[in-house]
mmCIF file of C-alpha atoms in Angstrom:
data_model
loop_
_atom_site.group_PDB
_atom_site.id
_atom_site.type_symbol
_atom_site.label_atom_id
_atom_site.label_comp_id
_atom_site.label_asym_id
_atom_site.label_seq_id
_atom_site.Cartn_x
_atom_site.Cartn_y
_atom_site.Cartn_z
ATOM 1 C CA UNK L 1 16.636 38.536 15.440
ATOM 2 C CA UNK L 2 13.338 39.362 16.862
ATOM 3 C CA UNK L 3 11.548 42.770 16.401
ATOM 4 C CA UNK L 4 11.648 45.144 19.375
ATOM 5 C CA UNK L 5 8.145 45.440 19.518
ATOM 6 C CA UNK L 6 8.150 41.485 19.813
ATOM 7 C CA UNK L 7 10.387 41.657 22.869
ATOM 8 C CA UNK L 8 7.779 44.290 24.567
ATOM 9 C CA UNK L 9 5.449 41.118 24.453
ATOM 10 C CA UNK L 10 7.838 38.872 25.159
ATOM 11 C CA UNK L 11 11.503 38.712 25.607
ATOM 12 C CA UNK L 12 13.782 36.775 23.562
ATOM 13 C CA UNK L 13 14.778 33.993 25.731
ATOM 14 C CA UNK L 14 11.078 33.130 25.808
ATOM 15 C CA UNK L 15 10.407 33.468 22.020
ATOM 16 C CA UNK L 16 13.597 31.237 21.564
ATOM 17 C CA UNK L 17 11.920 28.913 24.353
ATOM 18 C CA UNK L 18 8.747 28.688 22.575
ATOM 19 C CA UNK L 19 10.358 27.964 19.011
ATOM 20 C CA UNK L 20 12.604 25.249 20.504
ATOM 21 C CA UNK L 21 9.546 23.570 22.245
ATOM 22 C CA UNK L 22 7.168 23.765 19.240
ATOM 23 C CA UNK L 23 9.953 22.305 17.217
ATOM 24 C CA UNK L 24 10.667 19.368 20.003
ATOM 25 C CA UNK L 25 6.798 18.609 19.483
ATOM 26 C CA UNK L 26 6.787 18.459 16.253
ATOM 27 C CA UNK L 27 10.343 16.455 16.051
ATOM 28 C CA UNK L 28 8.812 13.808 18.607
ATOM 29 C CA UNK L 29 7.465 10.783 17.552
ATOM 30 C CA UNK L 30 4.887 10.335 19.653
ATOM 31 C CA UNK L 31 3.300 13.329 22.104
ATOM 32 C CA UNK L 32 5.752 14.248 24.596
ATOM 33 C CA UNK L 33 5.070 15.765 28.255
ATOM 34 C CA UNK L 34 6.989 18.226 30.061
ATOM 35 C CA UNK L 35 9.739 16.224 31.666
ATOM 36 C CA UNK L 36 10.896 14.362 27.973
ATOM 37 C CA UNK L 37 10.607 18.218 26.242
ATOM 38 C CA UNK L 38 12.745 19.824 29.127
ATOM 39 C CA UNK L 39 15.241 16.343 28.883
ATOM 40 C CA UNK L 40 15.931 16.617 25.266
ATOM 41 C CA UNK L 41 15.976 20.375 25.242
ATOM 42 C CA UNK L 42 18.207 20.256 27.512
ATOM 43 C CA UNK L 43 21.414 19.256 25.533
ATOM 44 C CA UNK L 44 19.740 21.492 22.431
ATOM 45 C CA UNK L 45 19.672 24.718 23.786
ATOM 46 C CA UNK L 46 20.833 27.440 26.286
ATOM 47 C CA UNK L 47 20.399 27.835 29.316
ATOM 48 C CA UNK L 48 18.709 24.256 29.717
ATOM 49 C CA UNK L 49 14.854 24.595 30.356
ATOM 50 C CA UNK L 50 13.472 23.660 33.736
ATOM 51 C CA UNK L 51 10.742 21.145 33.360
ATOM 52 C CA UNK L 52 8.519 24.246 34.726
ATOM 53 C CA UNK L 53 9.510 26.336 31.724
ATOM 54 C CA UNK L 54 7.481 23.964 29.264
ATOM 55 C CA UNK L 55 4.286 24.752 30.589
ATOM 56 C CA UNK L 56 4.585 27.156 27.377
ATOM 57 C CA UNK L 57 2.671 23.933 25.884
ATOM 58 C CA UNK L 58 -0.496 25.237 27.785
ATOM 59 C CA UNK L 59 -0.202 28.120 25.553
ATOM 60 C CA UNK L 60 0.329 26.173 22.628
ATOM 61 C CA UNK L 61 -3.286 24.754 23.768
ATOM 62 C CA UNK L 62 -4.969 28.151 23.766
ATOM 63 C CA UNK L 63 -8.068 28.496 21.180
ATOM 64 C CA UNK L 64 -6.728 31.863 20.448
ATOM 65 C CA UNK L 65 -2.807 30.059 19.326
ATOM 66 C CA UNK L 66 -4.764 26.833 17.569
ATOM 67 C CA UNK L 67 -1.100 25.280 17.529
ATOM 68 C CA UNK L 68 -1.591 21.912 15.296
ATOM 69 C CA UNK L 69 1.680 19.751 15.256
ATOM 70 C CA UNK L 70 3.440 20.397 12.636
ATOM 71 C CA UNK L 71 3.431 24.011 11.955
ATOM 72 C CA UNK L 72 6.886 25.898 11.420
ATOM 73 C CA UNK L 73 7.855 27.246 14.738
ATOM 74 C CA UNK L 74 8.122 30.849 13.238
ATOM 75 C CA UNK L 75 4.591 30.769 11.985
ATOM 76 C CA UNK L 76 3.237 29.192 15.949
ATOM 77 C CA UNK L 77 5.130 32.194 17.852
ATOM 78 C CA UNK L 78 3.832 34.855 14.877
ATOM 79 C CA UNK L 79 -0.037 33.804 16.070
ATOM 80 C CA UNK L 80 1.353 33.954 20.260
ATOM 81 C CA UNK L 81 2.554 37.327 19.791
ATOM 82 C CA UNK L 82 -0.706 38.351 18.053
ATOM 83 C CA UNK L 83 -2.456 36.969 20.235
ATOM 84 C CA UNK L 84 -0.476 38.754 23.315
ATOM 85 C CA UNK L 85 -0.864 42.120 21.041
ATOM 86 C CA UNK L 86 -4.610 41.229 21.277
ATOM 87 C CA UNK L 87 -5.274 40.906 24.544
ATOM 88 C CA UNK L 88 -3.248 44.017 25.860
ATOM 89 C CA UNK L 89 -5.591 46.192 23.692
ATOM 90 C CA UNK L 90 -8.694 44.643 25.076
ATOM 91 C CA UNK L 91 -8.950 42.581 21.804
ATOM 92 C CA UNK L 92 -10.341 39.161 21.119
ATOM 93 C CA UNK L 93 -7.933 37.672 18.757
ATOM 94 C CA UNK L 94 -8.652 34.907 16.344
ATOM 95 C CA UNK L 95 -5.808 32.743 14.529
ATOM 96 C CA UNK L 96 -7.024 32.180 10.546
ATOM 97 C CA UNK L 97 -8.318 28.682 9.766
ATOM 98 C CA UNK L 98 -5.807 26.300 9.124
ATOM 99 C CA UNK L 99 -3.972 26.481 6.051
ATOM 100 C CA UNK L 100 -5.226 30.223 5.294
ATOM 101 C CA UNK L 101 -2.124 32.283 3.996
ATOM 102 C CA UNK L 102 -2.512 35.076 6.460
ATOM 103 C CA UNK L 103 0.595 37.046 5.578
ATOM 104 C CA UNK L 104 -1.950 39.625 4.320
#
């Protein structure tokens, strides 16, 4: 269950969204565009994304998110909602270096 403060960044359906296509990308074999996320998504979870609704990946591209495949989906929407946190303030927000343990 996500945190109420979470959902005044962003709302559930999208967290879930975002978790289910970081997890796709890493589950892929190969990279994977929109259209193949949104078609095996689609039997995976609901309401099936529209091939519009994985442009979440451009986030995922952000220098301030610093996804790298592979990451736990948990950890990927942790540094997004930073991130969003961040930027409402007027904040620049940097993720930690790969493989830093910021839980601190």
């Amino acid at each position: 269950m996500s945190d109420p403060a979470d959902q005044a960044l962003m709302t559930r359906e999208h967290q879930a969204l975002l978790r289910a296509v970081v997890e796709a990308i890493n589950a892929a074999r190969r990279p994977a565009n929109p259209a193949e996320l949104a078609s095996y998504l689609a039997g995976r979870i609901s309401p099936a994304p529209h091939v519009d609704d994985i442009t979440i990946t451009h986030i995922l591209e952000l220098p301030s998110v610093a996804y790298v495949r592979g990451e736990a989906s948990g950890v990927v929407l942790a540094r997004v909602l930073d991130a969003l946190e961040a930027a409402i303030a007027g904040e620049e927000y940097r993720p930690p270096p790969p493989g830093a343990d910021d839980r601190y």
